[in-house]
PDB file of C-alpha atoms in Angstrom:
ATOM      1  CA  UNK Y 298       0.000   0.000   0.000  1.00 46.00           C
ATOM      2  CA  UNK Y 299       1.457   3.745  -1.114  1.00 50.00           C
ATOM      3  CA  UNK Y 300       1.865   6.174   1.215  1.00 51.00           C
ATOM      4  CA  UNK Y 301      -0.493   9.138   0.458  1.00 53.00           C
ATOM      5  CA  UNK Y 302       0.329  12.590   1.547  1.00 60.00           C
ATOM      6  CA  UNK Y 303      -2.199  14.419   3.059  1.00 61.00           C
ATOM      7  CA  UNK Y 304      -3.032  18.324   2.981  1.00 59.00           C
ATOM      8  CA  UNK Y 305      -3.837  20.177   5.589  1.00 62.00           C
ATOM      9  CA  UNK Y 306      -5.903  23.153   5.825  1.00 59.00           C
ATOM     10  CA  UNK Y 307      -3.637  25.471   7.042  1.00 62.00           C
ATOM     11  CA  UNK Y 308      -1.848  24.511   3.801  1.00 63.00           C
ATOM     12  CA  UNK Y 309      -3.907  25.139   1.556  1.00 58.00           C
ATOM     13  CA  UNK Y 310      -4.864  28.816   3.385  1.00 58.00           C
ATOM     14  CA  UNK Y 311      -1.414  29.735   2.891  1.00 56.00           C
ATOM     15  CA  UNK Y 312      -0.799  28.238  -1.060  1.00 58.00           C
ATOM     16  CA  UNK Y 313      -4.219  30.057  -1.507  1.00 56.00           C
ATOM     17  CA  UNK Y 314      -2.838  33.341   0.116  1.00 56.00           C
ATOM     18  CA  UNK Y 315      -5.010  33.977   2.684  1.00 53.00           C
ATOM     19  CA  UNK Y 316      -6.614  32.408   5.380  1.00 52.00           C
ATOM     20  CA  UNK Y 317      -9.503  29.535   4.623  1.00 51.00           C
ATOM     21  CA  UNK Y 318     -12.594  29.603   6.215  1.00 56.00           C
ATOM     22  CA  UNK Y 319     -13.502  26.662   8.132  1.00 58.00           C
ATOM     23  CA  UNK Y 320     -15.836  24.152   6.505  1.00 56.00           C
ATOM     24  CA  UNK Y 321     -18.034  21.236   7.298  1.00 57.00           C
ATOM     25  CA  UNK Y 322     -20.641  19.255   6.138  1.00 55.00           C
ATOM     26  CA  UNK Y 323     -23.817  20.483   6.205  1.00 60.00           C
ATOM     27  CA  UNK Y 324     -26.605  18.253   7.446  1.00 62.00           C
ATOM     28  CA  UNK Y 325     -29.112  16.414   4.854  1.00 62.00           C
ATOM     29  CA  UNK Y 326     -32.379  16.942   5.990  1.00 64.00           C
ATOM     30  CA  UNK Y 327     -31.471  21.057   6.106  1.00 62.00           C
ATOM     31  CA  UNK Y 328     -33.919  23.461   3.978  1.00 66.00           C
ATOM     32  CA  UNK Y 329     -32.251  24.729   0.802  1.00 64.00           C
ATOM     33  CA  UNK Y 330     -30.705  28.202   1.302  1.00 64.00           C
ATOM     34  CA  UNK Y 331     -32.650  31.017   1.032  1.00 62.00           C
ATOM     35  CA  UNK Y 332     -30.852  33.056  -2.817  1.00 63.00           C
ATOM     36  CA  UNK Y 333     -31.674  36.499  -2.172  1.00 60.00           C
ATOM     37  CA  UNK Y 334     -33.663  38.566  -5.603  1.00 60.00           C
ATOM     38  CA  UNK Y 335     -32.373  41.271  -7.171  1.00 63.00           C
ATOM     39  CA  UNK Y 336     -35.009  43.782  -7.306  1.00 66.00           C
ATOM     40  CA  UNK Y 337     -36.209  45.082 -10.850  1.00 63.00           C
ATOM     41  CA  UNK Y 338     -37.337  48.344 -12.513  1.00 71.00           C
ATOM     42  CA  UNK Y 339     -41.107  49.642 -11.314  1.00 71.00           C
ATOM     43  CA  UNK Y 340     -43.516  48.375 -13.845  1.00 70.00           C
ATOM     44  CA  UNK Y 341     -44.808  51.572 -15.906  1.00 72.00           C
ATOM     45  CA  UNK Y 342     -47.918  53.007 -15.919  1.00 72.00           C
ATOM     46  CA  UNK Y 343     -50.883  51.751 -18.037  1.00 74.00           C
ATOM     47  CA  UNK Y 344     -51.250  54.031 -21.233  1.00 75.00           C
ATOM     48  CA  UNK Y 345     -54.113  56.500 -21.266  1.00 74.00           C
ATOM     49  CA  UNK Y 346     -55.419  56.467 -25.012  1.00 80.00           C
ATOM     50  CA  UNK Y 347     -57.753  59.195 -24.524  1.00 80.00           C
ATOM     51  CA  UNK Y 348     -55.409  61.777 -22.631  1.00 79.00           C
ATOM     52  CA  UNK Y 349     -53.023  60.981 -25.580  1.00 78.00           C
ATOM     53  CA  UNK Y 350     -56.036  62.138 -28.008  1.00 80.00           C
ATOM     54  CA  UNK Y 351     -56.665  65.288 -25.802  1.00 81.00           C
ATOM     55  CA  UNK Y 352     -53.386  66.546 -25.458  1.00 82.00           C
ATOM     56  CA  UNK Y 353     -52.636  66.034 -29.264  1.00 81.00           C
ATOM     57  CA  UNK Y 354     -55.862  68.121 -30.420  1.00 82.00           C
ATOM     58  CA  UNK Y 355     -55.029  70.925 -27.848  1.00 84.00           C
ATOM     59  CA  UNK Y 356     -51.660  71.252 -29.697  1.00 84.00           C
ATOM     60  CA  UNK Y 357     -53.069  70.806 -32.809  1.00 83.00           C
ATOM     61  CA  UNK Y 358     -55.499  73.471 -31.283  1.00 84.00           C
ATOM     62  CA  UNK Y 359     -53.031  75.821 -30.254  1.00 84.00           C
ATOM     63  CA  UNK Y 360     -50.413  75.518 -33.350  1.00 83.00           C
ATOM     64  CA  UNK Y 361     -53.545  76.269 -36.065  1.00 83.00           C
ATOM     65  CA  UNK Y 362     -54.865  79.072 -33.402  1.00 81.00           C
ATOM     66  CA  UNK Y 363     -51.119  80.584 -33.498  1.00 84.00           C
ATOM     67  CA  UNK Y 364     -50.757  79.886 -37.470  1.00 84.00           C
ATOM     68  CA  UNK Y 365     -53.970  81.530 -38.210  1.00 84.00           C
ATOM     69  CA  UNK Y 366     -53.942  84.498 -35.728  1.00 83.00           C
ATOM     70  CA  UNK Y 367     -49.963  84.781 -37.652  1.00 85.00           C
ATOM     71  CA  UNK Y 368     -51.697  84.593 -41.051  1.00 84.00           C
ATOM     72  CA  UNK Y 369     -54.381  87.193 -39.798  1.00 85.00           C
ATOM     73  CA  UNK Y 370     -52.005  89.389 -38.672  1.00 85.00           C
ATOM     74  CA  UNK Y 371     -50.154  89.050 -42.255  1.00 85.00           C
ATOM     75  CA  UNK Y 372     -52.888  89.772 -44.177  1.00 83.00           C
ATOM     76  CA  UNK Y 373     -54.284  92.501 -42.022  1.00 84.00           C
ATOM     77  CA  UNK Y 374     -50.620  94.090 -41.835  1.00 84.00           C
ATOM     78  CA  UNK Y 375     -50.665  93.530 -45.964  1.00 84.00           C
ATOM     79  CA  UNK Y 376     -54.213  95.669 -46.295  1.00 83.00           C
ATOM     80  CA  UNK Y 377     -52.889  98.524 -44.064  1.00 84.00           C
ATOM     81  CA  UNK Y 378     -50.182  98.631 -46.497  1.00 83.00           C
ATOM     82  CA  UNK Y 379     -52.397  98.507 -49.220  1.00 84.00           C
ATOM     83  CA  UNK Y 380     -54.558 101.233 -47.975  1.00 82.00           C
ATOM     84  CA  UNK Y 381     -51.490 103.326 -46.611  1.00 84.00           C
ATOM     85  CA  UNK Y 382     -50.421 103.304 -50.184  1.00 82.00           C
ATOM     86  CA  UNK Y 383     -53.671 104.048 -51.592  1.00 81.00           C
ATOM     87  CA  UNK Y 384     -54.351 107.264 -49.592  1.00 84.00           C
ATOM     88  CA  UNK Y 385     -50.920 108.231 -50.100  1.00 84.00           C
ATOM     89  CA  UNK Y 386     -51.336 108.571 -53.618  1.00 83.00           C
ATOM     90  CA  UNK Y 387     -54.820 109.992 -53.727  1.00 85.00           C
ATOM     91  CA  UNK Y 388     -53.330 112.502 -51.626  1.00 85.00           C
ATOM     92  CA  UNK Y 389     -50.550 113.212 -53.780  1.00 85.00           C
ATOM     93  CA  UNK Y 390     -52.479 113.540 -56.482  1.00 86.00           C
ATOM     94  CA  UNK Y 391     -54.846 115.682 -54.839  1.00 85.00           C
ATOM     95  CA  UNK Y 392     -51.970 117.964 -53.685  1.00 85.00           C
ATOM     96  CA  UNK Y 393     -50.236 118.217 -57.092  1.00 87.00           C
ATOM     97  CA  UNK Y 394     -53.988 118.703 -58.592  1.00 88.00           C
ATOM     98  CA  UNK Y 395     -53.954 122.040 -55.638  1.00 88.00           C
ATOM     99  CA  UNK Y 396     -50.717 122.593 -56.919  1.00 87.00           C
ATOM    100  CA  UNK Y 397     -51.779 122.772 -60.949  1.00 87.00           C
ATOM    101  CA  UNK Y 398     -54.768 125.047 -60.224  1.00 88.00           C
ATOM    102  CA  UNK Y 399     -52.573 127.639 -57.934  1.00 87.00           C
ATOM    103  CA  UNK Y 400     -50.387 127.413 -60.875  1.00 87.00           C
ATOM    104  CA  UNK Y 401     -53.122 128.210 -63.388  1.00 87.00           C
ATOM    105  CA  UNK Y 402     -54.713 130.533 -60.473  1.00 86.00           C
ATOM    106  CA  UNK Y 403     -51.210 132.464 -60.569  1.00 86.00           C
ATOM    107  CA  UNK Y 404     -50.484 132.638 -64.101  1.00 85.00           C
ATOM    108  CA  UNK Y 405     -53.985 133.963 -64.679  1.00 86.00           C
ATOM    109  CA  UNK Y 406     -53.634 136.541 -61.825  1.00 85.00           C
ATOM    110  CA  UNK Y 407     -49.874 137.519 -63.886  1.00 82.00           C
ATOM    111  CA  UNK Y 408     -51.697 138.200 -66.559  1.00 82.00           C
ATOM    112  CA  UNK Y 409     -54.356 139.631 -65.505  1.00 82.00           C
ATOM    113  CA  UNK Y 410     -52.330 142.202 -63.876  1.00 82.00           C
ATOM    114  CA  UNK Y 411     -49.832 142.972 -67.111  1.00 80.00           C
ATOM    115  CA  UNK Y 412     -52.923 143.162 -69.199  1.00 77.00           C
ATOM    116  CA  UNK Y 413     -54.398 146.160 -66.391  1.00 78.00           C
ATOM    117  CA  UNK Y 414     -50.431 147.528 -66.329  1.00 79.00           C
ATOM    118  CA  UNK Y 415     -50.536 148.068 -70.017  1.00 76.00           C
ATOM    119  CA  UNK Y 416     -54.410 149.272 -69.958  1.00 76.00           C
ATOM    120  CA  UNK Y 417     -52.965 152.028 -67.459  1.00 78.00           C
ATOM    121  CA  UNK Y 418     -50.203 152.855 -69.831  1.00 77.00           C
ATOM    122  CA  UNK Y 419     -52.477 153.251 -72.860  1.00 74.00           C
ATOM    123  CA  UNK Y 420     -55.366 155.382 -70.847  1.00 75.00           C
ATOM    124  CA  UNK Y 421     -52.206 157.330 -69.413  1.00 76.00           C
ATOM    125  CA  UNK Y 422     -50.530 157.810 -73.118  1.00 75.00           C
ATOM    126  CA  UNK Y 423     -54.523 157.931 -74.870  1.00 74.00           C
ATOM    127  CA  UNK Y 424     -54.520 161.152 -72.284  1.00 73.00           C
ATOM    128  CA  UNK Y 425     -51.297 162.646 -73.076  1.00 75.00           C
ATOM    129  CA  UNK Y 426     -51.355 162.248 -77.077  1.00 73.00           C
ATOM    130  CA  UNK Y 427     -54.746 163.857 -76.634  1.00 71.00           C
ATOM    131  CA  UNK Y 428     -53.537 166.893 -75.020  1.00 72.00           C
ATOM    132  CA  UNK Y 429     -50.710 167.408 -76.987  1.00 71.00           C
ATOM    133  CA  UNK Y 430     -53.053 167.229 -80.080  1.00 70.00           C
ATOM    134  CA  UNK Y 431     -55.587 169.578 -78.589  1.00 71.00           C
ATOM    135  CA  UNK Y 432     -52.241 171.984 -77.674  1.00 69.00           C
ATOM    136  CA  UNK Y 433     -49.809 171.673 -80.032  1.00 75.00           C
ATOM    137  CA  UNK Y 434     -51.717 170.920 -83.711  1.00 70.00           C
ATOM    138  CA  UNK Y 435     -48.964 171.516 -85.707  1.00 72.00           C
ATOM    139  CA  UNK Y 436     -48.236 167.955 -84.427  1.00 73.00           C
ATOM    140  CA  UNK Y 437     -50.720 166.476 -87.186  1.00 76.00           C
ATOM    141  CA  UNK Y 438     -48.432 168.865 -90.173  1.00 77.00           C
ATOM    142  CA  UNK Y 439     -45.972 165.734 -90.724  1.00 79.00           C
ATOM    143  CA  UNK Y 440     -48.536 162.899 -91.247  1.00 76.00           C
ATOM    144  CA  UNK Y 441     -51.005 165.531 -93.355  1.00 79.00           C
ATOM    145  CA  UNK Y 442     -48.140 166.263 -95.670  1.00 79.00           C
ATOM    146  CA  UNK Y 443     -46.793 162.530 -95.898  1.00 78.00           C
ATOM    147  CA  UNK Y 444     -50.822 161.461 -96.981  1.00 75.00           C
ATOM    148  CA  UNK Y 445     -50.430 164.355 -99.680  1.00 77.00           C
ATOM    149  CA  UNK Y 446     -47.527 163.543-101.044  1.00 76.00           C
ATOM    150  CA  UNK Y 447     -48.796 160.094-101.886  1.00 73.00           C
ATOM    151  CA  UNK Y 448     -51.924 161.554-103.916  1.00 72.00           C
ATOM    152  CA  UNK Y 449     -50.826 164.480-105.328  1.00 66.00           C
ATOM    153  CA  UNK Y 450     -47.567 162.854-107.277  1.00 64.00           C
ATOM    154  CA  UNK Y 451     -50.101 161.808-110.205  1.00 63.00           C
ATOM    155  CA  UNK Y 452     -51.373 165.843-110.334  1.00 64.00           C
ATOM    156  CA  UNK Y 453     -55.069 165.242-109.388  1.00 70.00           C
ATOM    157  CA  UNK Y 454     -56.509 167.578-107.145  1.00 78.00           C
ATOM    158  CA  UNK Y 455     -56.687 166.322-103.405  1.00 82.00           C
ATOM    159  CA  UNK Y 456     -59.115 167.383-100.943  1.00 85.00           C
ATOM    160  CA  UNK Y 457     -58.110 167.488 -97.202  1.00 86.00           C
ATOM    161  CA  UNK Y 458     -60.866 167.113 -94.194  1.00 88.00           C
ATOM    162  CA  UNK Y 459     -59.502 168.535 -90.741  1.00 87.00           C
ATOM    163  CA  UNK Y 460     -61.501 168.980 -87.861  1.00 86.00           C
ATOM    164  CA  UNK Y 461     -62.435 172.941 -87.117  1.00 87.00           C
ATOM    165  CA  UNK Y 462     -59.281 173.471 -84.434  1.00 84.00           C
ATOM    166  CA  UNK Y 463     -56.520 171.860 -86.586  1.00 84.00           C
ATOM    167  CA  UNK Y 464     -58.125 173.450 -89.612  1.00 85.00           C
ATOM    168  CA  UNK Y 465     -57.802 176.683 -88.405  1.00 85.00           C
ATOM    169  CA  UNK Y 466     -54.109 176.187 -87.625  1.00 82.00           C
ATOM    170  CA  UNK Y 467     -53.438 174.615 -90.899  1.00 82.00           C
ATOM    171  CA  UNK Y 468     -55.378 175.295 -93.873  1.00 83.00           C
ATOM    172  CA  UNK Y 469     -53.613 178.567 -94.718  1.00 83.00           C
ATOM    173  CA  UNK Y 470     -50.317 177.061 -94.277  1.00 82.00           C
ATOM    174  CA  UNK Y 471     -51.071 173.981 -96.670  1.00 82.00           C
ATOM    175  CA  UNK Y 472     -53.459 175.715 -99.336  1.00 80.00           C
ATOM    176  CA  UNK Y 473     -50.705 178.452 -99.953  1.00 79.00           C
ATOM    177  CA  UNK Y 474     -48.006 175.328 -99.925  1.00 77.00           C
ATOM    178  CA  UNK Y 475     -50.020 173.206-102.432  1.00 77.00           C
ATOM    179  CA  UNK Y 476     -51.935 175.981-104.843  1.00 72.00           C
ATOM    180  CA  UNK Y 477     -50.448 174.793-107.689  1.00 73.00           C
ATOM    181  CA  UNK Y 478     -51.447 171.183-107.254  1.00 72.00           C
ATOM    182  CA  UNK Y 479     -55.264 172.254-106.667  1.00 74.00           C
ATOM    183  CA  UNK Y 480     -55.331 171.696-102.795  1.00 79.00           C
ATOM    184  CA  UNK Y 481     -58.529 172.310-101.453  1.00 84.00           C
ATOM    185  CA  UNK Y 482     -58.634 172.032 -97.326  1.00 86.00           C
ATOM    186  CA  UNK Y 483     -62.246 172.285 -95.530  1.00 89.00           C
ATOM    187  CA  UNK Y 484     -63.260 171.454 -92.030  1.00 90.00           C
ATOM    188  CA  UNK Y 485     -66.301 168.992 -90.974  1.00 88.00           C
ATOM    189  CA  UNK Y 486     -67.225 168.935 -87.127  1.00 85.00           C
ATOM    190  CA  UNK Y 487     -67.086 165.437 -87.063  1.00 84.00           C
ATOM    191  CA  UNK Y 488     -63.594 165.215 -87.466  1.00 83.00           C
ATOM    192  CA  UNK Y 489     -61.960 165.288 -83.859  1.00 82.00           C
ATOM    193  CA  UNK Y 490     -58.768 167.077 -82.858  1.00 82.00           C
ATOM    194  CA  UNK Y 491     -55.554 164.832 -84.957  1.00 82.00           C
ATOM    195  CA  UNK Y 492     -58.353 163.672 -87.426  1.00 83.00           C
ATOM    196  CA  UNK Y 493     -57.722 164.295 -91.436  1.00 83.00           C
ATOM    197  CA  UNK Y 494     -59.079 162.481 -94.264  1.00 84.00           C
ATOM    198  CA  UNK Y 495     -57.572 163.527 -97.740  1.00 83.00           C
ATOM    199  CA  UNK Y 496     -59.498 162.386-101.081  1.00 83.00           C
ATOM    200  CA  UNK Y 497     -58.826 162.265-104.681  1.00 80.00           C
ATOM    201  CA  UNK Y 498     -60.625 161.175-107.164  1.00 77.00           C
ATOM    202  CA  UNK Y 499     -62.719 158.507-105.365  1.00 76.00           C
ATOM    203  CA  UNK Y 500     -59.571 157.272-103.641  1.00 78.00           C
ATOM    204  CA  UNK Y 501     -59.716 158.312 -99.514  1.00 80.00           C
ATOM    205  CA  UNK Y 502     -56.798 158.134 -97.160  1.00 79.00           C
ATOM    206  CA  UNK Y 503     -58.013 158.124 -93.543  1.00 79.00           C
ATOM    207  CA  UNK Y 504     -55.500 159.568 -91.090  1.00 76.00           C
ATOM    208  CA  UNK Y 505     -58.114 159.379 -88.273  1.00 76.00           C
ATOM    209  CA  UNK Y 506     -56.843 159.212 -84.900  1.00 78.00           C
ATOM    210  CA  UNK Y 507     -59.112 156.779 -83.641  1.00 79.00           C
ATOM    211  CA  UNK Y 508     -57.937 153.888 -86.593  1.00 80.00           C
ATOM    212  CA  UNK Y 509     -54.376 154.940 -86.153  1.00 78.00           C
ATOM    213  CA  UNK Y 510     -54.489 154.550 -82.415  1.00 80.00           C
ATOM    214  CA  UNK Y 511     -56.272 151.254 -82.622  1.00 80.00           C
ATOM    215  CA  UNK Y 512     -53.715 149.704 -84.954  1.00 80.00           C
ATOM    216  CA  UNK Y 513     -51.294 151.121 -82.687  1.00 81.00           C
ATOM    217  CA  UNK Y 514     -52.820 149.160 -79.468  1.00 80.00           C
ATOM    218  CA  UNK Y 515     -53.441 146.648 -81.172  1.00 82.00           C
ATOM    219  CA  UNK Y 516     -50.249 145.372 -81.720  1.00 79.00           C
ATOM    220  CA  UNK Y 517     -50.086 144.946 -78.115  1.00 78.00           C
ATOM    221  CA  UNK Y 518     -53.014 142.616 -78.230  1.00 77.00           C
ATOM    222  CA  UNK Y 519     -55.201 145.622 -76.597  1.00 75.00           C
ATOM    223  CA  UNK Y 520     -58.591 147.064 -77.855  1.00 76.00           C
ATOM    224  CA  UNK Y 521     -58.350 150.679 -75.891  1.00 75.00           C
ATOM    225  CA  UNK Y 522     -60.821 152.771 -77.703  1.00 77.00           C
ATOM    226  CA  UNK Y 523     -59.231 155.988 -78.530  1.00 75.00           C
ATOM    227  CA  UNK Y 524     -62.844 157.440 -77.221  1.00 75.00           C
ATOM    228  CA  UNK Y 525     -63.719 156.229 -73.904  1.00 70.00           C
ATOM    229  CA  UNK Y 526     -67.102 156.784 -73.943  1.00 61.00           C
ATOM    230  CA  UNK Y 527     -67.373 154.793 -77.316  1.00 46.00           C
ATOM    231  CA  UNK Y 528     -69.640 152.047 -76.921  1.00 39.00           C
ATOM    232  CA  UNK Y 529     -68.376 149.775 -79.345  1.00 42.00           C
ATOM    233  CA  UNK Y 530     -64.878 148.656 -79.920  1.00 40.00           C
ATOM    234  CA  UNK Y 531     -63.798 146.181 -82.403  1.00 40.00           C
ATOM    235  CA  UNK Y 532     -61.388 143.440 -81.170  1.00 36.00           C
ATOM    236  CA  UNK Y 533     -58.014 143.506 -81.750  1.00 37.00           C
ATOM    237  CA  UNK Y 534     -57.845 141.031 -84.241  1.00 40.00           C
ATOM    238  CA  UNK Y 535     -60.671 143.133 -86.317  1.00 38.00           C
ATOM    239  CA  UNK Y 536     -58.472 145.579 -86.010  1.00 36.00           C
ATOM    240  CA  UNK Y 537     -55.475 143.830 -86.941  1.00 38.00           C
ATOM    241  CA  UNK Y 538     -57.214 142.507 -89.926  1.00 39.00           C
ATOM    242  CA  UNK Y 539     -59.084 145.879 -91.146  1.00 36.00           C
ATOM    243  CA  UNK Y 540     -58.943 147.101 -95.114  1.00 35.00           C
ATOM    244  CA  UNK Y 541     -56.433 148.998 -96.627  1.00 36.00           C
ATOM    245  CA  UNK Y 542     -57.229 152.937 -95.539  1.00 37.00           C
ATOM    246  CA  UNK Y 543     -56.625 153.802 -99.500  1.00 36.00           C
ATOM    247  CA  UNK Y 544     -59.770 153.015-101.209  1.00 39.00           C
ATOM    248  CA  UNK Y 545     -59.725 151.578-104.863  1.00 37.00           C
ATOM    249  CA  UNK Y 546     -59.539 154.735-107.385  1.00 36.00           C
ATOM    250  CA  UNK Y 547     -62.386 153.173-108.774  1.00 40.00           C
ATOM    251  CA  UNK Y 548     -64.511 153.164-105.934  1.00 40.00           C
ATOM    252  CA  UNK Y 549     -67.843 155.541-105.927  1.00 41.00           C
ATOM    253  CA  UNK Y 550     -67.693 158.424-103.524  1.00 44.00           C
ATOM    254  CA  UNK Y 551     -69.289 158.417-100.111  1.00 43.00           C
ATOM    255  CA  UNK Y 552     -71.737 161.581 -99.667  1.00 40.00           C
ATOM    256  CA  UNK Y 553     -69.520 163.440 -97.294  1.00 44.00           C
ATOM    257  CA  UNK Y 554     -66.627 162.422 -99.623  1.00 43.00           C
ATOM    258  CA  UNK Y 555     -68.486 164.681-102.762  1.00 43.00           C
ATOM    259  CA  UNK Y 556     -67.156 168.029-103.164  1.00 44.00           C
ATOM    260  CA  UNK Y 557     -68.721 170.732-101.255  1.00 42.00           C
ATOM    261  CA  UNK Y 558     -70.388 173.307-104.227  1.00 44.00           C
ATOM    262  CA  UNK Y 559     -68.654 176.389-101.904  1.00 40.00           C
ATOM    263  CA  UNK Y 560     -66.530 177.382 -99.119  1.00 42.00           C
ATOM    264  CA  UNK Y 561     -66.599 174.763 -95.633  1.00 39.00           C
ATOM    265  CA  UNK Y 562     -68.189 176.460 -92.561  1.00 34.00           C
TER     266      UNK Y 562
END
């Protein structure tokens, strides 16, 4: 029979490292050990369908609510815009229609007061020319001799109408000037101070006052009446446009125009 060697416990403790604890056999009819559980997570909660369903349409809710009131606000924001824009430019065009009209208003008013300047200045040189006329008629010689000189180049015999002031300053003077050329001046009292009105042989030059004055004004685009009490006064443009004052030689005599059988008043 070998010899077996044999291990103690303390032997073993030490080739183990470390101390052994003690052990022995446990008895038969013992109850199993008692293993200890680990413990779990909590179960969870059951699942409430219908708080699900509410809480999803109240933030379905509330996102449309805020999309819509954003949309709202959008398209109210847009019309303000839109209406903004609009009454701007009614009122722009209002203000430049204001504008066109004070314009107009002022232009008017310019003219209105340039045609009254150069009404003054006519009345004011109407007045003076007048004077001088009724002062000074040796003024009218110049434009008597000039309407001569035009009808008495062919040697007819001319006739010369003055009014009674201008024919008393002139006649002598003129009829002694022009004897040869059978000159014949006479006075009519229709004839006003710077009036003369030669004729010869149915042909009439009319150095009126009244026609020369109107042509004169009229070039200004002014119908002053060389008479202010006259009660009718062509336009300027009748004016502009009147006939020739030489009448055709051919013409027929007008009755004061017919040679007086004696001596003028």
């Amino acid at each position: 029979m070998s010899r077996s060697r044999l291990i103690s416990a303390e032997r073993l403790a030490v080739l183990a490292g470390g101390s052994a604890a003690p052990w022995a056999f446990e008895r038969m009819d013992a109850p199993p050990p008692v293993i200890a559980q680990e413990e779990g997570p909590p179960p969870e909660p059951p699942i409430d369908i219908e708080a699900l369903l509410a809480e999803a349409r109240a933030q379905a809710y509330a996102e449309g609510h805020a999309a819509g009131a954003a949309e709202a606000r959008e398209q109210a924001d847009e019309a303000m815009r839109t209406l903004t824009e609009g009454q701007l430019h009614e009122q722009a065009e209002h203000f430049a229609a204001m504008l066109d009209a004070a314009r107009e208003g002022l232009d008017a008013a310019q003219q209105d007061i340039a045609r009254g300047t150069l009404d003054i200045a006519c009345a004011l040189a109407r007045q003076v020319l007048r004077q001088e006329l009724a002062t000074r008629p040796e003024l009218l010689e110049p434009v008597v001799r000039e309407a001569i000189d035009l009808l008495v180049a062919d040697g007819r015999s001319v006739r010369v109408v003055l009014s009674h002031d201008d024919h008393a300053w002139l006649a002598g003077a003129l009829e002694q000037e022009f004897a040869s050329r059978g000159l014949t001046v006479v006075a009519e009292g229709a004839m006003l101070p710077g009036d003369c009105r030669l004729e010869s042989a149915g042909a009439v030059v009319d150095g009126g006052i009244a026609p020369r004055w109107a042509r004169a004004v009229a070039s200004l685009g002014l119908t002053v009446p060389w008479q202010p009490e006259a009660d009718e006064v062509g336009t300027a443009d009748e004016v502009g446009n009147a006939p020739s004052a030489v009448a055709p030689a051919d013409a027929p005599p007008t009755p004061d125009q017919q040679e007086p059988d004696g001596d003028a008043p």
